[in-house]
Short mmCIF file of C-alpha atoms and ligand atoms in Angstrom, two decimals:
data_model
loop_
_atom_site.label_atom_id
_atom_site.label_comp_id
_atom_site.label_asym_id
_atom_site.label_seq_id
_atom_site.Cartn_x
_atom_site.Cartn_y
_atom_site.Cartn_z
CA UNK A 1455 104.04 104.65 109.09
CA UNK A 1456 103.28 104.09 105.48
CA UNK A 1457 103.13 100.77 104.37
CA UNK A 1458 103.04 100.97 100.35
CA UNK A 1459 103.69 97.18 99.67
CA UNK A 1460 100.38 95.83 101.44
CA UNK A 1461 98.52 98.42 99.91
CA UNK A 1462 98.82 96.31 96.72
CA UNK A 1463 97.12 93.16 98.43
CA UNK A 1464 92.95 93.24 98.92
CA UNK A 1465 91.47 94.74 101.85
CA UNK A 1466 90.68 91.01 103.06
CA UNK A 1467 94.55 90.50 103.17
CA UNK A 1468 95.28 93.84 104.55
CA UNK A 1469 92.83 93.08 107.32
CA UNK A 1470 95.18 89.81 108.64
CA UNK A 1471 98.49 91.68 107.77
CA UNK A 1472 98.73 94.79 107.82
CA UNK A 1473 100.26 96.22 111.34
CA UNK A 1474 102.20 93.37 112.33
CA UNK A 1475 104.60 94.83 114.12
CA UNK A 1476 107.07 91.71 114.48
CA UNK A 1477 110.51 93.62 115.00
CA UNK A 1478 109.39 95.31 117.98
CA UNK A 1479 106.81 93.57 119.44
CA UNK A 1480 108.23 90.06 119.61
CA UNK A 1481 109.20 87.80 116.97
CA UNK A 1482 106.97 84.58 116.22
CA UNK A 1483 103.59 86.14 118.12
CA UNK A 1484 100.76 86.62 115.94
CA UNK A 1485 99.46 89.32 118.11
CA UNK A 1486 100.94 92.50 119.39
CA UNK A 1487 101.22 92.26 122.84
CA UNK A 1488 99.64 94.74 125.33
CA UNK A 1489 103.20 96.68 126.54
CA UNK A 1490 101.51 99.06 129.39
CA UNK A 1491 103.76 101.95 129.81
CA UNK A 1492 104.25 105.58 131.45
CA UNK A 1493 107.68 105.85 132.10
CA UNK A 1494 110.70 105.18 129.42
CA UNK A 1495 114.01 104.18 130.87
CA UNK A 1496 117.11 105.73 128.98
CA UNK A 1497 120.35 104.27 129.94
CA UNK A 1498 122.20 107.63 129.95
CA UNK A 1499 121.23 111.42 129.89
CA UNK A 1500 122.59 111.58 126.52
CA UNK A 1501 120.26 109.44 125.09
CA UNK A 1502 117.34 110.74 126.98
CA UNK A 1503 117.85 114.17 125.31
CA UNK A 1504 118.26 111.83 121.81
CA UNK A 1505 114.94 110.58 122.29
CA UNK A 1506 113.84 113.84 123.07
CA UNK A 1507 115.18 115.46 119.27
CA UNK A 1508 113.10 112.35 117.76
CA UNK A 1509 109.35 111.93 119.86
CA UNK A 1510 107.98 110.41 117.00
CA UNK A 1511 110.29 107.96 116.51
CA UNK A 1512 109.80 104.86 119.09
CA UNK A 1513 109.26 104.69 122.38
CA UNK A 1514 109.43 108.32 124.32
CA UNK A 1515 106.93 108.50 127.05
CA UNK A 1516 103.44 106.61 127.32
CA UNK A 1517 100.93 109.27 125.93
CA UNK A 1518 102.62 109.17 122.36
CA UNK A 1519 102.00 104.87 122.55
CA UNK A 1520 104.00 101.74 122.70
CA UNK A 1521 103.90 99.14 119.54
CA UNK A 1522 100.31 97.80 120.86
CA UNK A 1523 98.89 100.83 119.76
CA UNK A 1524 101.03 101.52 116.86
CA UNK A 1525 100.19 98.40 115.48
CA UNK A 1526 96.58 98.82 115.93
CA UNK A 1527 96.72 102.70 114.23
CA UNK A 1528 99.08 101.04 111.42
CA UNK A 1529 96.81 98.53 110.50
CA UNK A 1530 94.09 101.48 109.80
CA UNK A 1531 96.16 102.92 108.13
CA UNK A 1532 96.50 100.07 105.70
CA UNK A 1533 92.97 100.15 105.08
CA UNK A 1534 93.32 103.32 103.81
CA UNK A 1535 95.13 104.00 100.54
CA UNK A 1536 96.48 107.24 100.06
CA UNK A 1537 96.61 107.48 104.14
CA UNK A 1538 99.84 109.22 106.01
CA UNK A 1539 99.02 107.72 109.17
CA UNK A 1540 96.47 107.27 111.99
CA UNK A 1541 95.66 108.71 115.18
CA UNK A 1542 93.73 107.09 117.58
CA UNK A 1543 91.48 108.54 120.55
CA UNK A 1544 89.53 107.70 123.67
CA UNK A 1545 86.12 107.73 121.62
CA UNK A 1546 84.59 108.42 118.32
CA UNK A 1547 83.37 111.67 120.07
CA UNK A 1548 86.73 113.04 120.75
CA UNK A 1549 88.18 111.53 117.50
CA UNK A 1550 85.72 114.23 115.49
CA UNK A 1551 86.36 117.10 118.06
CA UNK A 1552 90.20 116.59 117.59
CA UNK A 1553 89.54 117.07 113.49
CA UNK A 1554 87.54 120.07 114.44
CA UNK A 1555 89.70 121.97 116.70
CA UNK A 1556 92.60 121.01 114.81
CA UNK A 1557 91.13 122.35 111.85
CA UNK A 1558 89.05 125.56 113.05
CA UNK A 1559 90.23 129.01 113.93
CA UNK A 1560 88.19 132.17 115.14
CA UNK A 1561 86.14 133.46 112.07
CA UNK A 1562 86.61 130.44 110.03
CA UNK A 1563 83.27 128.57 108.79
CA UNK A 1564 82.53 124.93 108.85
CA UNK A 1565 79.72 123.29 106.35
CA UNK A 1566 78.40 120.52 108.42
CA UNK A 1567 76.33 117.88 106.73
CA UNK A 1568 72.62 118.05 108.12
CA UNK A 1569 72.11 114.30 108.93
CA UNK A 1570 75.30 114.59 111.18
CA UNK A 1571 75.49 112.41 114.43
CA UNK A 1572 73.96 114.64 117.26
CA UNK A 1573 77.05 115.12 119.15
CA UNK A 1574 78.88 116.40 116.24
CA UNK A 1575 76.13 118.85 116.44
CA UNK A 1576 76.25 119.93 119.88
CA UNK A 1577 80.17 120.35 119.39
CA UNK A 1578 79.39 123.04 116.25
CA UNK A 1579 76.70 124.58 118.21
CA UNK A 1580 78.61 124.80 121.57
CA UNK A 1581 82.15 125.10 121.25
CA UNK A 1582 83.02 125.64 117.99
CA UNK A 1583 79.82 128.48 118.15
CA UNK A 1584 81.69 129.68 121.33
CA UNK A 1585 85.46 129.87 119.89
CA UNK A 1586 83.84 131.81 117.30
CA UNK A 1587 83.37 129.48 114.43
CA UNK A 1588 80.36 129.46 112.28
CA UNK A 1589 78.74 126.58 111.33
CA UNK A 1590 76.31 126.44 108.12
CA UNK A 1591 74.68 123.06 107.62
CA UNK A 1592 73.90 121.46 104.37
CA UNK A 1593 71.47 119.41 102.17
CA UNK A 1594 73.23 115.79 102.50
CA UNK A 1595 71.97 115.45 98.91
CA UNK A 1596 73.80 119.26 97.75
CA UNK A 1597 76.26 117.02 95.77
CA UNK A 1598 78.02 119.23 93.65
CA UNK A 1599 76.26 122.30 94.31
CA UNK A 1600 77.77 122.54 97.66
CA UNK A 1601 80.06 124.86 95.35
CA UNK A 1602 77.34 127.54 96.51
CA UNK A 1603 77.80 127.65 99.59
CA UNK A 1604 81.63 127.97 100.11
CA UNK A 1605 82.57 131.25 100.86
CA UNK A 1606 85.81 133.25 101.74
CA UNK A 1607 85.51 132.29 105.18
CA UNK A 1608 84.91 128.38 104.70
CA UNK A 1609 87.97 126.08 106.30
CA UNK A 1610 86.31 122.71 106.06
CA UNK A 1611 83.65 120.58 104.64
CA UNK A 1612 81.96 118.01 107.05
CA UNK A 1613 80.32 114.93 105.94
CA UNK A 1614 78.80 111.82 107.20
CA UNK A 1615 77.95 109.10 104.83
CA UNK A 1616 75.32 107.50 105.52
CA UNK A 1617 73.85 110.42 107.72
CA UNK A 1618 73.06 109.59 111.10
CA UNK A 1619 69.39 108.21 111.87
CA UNK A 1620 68.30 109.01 108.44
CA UNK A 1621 70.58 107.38 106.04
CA UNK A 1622 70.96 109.66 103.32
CA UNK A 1623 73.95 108.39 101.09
CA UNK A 1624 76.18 111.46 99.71
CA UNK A 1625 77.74 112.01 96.71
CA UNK A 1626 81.31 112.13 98.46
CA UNK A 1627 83.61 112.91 95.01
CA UNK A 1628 81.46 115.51 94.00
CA UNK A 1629 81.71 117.58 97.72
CA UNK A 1630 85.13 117.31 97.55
CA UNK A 1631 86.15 117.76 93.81
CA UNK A 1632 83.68 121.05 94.55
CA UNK A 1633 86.13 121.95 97.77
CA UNK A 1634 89.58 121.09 96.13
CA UNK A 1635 88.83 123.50 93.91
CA UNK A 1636 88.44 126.43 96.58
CA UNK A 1637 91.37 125.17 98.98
CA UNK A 1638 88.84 123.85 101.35
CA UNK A 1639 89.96 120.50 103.31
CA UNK A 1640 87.30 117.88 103.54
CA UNK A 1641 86.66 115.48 106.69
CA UNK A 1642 84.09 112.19 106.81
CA UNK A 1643 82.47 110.44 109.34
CA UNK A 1644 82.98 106.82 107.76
CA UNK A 1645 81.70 105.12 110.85
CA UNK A 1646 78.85 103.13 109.01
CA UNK A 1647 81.09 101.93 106.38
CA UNK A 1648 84.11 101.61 107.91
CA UNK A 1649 87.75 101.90 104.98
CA UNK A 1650 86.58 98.27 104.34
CA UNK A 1651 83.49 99.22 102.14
CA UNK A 1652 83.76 102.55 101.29
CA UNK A 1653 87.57 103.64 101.46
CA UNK A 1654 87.16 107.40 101.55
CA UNK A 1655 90.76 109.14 100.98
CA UNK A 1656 89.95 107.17 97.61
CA UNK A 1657 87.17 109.01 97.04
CA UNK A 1658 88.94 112.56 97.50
CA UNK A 1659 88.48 112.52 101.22
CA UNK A 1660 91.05 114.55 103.22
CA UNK A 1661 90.44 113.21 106.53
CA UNK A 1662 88.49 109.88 107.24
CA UNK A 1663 87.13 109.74 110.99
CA UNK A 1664 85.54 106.08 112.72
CA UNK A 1665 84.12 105.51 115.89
CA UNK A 1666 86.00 102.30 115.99
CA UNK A 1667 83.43 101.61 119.64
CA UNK A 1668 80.78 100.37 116.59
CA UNK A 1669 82.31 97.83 114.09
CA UNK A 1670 85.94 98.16 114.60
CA UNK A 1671 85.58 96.90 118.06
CA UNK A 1672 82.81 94.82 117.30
CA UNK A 1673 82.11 93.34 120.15
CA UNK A 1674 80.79 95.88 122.38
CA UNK A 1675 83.26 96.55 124.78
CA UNK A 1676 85.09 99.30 124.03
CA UNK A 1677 85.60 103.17 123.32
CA UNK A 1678 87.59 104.22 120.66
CA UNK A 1679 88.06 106.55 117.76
CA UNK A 1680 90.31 106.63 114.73
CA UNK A 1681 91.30 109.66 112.50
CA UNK A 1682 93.41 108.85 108.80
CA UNK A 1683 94.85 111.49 107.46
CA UNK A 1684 96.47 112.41 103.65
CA UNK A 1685 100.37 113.20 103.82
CA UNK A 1686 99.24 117.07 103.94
CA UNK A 1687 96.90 116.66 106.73
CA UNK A 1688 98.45 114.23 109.25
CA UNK A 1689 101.53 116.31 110.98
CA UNK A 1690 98.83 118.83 112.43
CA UNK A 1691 96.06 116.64 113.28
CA UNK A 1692 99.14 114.62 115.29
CA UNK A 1693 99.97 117.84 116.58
CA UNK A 1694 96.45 118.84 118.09
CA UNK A 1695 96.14 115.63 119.44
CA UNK A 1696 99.39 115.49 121.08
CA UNK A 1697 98.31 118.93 122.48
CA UNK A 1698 94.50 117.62 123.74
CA UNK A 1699 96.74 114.83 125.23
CA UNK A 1700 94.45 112.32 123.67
CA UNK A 1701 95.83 108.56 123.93
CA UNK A 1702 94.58 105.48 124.55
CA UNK A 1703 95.12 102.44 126.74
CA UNK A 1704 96.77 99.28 125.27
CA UNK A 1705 94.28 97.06 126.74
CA UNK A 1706 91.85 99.07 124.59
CA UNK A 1707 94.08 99.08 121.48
CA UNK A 1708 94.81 94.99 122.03
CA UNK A 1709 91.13 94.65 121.84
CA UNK A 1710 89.97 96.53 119.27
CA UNK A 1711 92.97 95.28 116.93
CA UNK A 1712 91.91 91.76 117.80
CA UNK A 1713 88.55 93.05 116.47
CA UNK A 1714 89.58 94.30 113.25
CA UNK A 1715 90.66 90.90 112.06
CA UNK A 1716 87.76 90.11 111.84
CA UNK A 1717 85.99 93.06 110.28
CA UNK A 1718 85.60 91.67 106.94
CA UNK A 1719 83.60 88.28 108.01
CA UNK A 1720 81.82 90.23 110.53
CA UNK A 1721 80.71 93.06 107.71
CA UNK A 1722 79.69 90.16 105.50
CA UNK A 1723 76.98 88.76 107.88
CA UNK A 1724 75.88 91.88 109.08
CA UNK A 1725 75.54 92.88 105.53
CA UNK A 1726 73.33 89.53 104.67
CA UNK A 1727 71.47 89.49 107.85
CA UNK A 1728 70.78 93.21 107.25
CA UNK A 1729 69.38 93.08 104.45
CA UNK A 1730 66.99 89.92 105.00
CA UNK A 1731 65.54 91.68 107.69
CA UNK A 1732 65.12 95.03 105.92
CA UNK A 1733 63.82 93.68 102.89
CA UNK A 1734 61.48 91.60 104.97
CA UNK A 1735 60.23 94.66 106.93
CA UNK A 1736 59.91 96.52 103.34
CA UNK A 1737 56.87 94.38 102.65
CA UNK A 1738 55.29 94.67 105.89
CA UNK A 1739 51.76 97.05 105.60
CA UNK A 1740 53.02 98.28 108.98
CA UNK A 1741 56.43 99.64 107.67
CA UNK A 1742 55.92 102.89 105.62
CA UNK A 1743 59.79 103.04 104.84
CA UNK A 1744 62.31 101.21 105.16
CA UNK A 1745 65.73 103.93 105.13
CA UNK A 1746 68.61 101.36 103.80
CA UNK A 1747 71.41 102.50 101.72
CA UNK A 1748 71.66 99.06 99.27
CA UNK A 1749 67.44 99.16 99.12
CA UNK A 1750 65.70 101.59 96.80
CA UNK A 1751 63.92 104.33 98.00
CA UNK A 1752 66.89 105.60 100.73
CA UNK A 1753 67.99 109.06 99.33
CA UNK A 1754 71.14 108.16 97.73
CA UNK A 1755 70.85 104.90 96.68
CA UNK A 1756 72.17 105.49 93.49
CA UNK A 1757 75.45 106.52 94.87
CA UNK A 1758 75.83 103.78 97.31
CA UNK A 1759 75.67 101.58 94.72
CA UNK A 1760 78.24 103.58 92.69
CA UNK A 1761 80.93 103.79 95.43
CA UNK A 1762 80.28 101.61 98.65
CA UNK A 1763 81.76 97.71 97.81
CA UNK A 1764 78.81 96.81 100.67
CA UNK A 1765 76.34 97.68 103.87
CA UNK A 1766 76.81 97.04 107.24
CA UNK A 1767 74.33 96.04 109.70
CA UNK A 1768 72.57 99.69 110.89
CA UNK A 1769 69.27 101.02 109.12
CA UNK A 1770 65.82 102.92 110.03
CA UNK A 1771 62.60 101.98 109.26
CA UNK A 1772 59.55 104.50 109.18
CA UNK A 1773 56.24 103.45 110.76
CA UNK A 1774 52.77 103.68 109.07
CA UNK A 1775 51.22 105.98 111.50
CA UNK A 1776 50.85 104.97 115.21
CA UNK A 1777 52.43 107.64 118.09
CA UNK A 1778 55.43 106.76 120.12
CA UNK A 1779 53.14 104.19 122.50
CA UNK A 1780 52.47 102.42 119.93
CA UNK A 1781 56.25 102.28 118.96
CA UNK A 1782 57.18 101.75 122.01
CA UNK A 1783 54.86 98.78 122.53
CA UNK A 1784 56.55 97.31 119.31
CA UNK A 1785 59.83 97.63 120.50
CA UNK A 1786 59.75 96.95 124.04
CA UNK A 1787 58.38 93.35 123.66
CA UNK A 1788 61.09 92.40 121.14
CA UNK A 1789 62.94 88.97 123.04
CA UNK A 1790 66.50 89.09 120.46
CA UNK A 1791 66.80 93.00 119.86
CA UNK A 1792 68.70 95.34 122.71
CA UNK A 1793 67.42 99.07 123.74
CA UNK A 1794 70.43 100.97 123.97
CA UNK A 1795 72.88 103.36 122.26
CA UNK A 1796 75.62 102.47 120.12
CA UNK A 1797 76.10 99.58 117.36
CA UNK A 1798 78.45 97.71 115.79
CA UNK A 1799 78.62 94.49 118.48
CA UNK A 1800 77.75 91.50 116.92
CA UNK A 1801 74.31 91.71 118.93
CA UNK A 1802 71.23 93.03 117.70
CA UNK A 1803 69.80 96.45 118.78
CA UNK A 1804 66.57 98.69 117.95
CA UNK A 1805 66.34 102.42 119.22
CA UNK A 1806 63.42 104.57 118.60
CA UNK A 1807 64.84 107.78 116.64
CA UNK A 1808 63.11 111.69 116.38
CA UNK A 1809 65.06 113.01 113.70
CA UNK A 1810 62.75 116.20 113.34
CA UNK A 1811 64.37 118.49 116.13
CA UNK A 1812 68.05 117.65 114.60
CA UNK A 1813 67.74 119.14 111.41
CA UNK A 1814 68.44 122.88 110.50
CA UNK A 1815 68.56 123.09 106.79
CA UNK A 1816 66.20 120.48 106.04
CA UNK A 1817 62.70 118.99 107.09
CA UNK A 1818 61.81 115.34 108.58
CA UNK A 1819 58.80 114.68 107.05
CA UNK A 1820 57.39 110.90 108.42
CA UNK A 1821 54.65 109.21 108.41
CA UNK A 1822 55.25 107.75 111.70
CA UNK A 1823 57.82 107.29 114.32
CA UNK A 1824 60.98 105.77 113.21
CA UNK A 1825 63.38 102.63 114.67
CA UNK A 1826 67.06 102.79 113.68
CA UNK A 1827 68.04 99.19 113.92
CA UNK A 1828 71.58 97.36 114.37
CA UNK A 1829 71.49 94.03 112.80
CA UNK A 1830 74.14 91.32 114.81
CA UNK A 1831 75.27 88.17 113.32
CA UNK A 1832 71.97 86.14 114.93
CA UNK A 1833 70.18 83.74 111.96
CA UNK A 1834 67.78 86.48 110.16
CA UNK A 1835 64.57 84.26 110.35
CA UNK A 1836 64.76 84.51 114.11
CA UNK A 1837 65.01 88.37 114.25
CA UNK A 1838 62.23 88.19 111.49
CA UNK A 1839 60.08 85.95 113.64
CA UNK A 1840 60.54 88.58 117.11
CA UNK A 1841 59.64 91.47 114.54
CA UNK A 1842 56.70 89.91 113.21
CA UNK A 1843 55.48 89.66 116.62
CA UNK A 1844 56.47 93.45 117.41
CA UNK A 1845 54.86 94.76 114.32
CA UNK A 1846 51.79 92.68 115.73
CA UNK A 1847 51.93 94.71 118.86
CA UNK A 1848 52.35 97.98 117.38
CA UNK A 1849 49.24 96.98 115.00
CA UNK A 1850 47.19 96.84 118.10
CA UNK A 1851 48.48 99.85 119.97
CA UNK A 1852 48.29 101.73 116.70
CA UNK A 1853 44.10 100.93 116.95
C1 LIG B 2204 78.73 106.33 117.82
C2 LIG B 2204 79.09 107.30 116.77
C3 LIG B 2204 80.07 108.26 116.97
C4 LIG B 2204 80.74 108.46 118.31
O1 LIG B 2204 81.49 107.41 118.75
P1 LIG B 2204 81.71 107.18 120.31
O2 LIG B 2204 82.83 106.20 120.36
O3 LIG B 2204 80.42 106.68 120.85
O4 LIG B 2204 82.11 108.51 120.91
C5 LIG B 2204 80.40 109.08 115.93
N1 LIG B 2204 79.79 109.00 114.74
C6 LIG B 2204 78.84 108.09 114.50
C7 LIG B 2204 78.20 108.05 113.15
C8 LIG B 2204 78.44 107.22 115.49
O5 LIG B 2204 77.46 106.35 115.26
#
């Protein structure tokens, strides 16, 4: 699965490249075709039970994939140097609770960063809580001192860089030079970044999670979740997976791969877009914060700019007073922006947030509602223009 060579070329290369699978999956087409399969024919017995010594070694039986997906994990695994391989599942959602079971025995701990996304949460404080794993949360800005808190009992180390909703950039090498030391395996979700601008097994990460639905996709369409793994991780995460009987369809796979060719011009423009509007909303009396990893004044901006090569599209803004009407008012007039979950289409989305009743081992402290927005690949000034008007709105509402 390893693909050393293009690991050597730049991630824009890698991104067109890597996971070409032209032996098996047709000579001369630029895509991977979608190969839909349950049942593998073996011409004899013999070779049946052959296939049977080697399941990881071609084709074998529909849940363990045909070259469509292999391609498509391959190629994130070429994102990732330092990366054994990649295993890919029906959503970001069962992509972390694969990690976690994998992972997690009875009487084990987990530290799970604070600012994690809220049904990462409800896993730890259902399931894992109920096969009798403790879960202690953490500071997202601990850093080093995370040392503390790691105990006899601690398996793994949970982050989630930028946090959800709140934005908080971590100081990744620190957490896990501070678990390496004890033994303790370390696991990211890298969703908001994605390998392309913040490579984590790079940055001492053990195991590097995306909910490929947001920017791997891209386009809105799709559930999917990735997990990259070191050479000393990868054999038992495959394992637990194989044993959840998490796959997923080629249609899916076709899709997002077609996606991830495009990642890098897609990041760029969220990136610009981004940060037009959230330096435009910055200066705006109505806007008490603005929470965006590349601005100053988002906990952690010093580290984003010491280890992310970029920012994507997502970011919060805090509210200068006003209640939820008034938010509301301000975001249900918006013409350009989308109210719903997710991000990562090339579409623009706002989503009032409560952070407050999410956090254990910290405190929210606002001065108004927040918005978490997702900027899409629209012309800035126009988003700027249906903001102006909403910040108008909640101006009056706020009265
Ligand atoms: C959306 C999201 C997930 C979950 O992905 P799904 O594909 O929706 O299950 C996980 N982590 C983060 C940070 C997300 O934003």
């Amino acid at each position: 699965m390893r693909d050393d060579d293009g690991k050597r070329l730049k991630p824009g290369t890698r991104l067109v490249t890597a996971g070409r699978h032209e032996s098996v999956a047709g000579r001369g087409i630029v895509n991977p075709p979608v190969w839909r399969a349950s049942t593998i024919l073996y011409d004899s017995v013999a070779e049946l039970r052959a296939a049977g010594r080697k399941p990881d070694d071609g084709l074998f039986y529909g849940r363990r994939g045909t070259p469509t997906q292999w391609s498509l994990a391959d190629a994130l695994t070429g994102l990732e140097p330092g990366a054994e391989g990649t295993l890919l599942f029906p959503s970001g959602v069962a992509a972390i609770s694969a990690v976690l079971l994998s992972l997690l025995s009875p009487g084990d701990e987990l530290l799970m960063v604070d600012s994690a996304y809220e049904p990462t949460r409800a896993i730890c404080d259902g399931m894992l809580r109920r096969f009798g794993v403790t879960t202690r949360y953490y500071d997202p800005m601990i850093g080093g001192d995370i040392a503390a808190m790691i105990g006899e009992k601690t398996r793994l180390i949970f982050l989630e860089s930028p946090g959800s909703l709140t934005f908080e950039v971590q100081d990744v090498p620190a957490i896990c030079a501070a678990a390496k030391a004890r033994g303790v395996t370390t696991a990211i979700d890298n969703t908001w970044a994605t390998p392309l601008l913040f490579p984590a097994l790079s940055h001492g990460v053990d195991i590097s999670i995306l909910a490929c639905t947001k920017y791997i996709v891209g386009h809105s369409d799709v559930m999917m979740g990735s997990v990259t793994a070191t050479p000393g991780h990868y054999a038992a995460l495959r394992r637990t997976a194989m044993e959840l009987g998490q796959c997923v369809s080629p249609d899916d796979a076709y899709l997002a791969a077609r996606g991830l060719r495009t990642l890098g011009l897609r990041l760029r423009q969220h990136e610009e877009g981004g940060l037009a509007v959230a330096r435009w909303l910055a200066e705006q009396p109505q806007v008490a914060r603005v929470l965006h990893p590349a601005l100053p004044g988002c906990p952690g901006h010093d580290l984003w700019k010491r280890d992310f090569s970029g920012a994507s599209g997502l970011f919060g803004i805090v509210l200068n007073g006003g209640d939820d009407a008034a938010r509301t008012a301000l975001i249900d007039g918006l013409d350009l922006f989308g109210i719903g979950f997710s991000w990562g289409g090339y579409e623009s989305l706002a989503l009032p947030v409560d952070p407050a009743g999410l956090r254990t081992a910290t405190t929210w402290a606002a001065e108004g509602p927040a918005i978490r927005f997702h900027i899409g690949i629209e012309d800035p000034d126009d988003l700027i223009a249906d903001l102006s008007r909403g910040l108008a709105r909640f101006e009056s509402a706020r009265r």
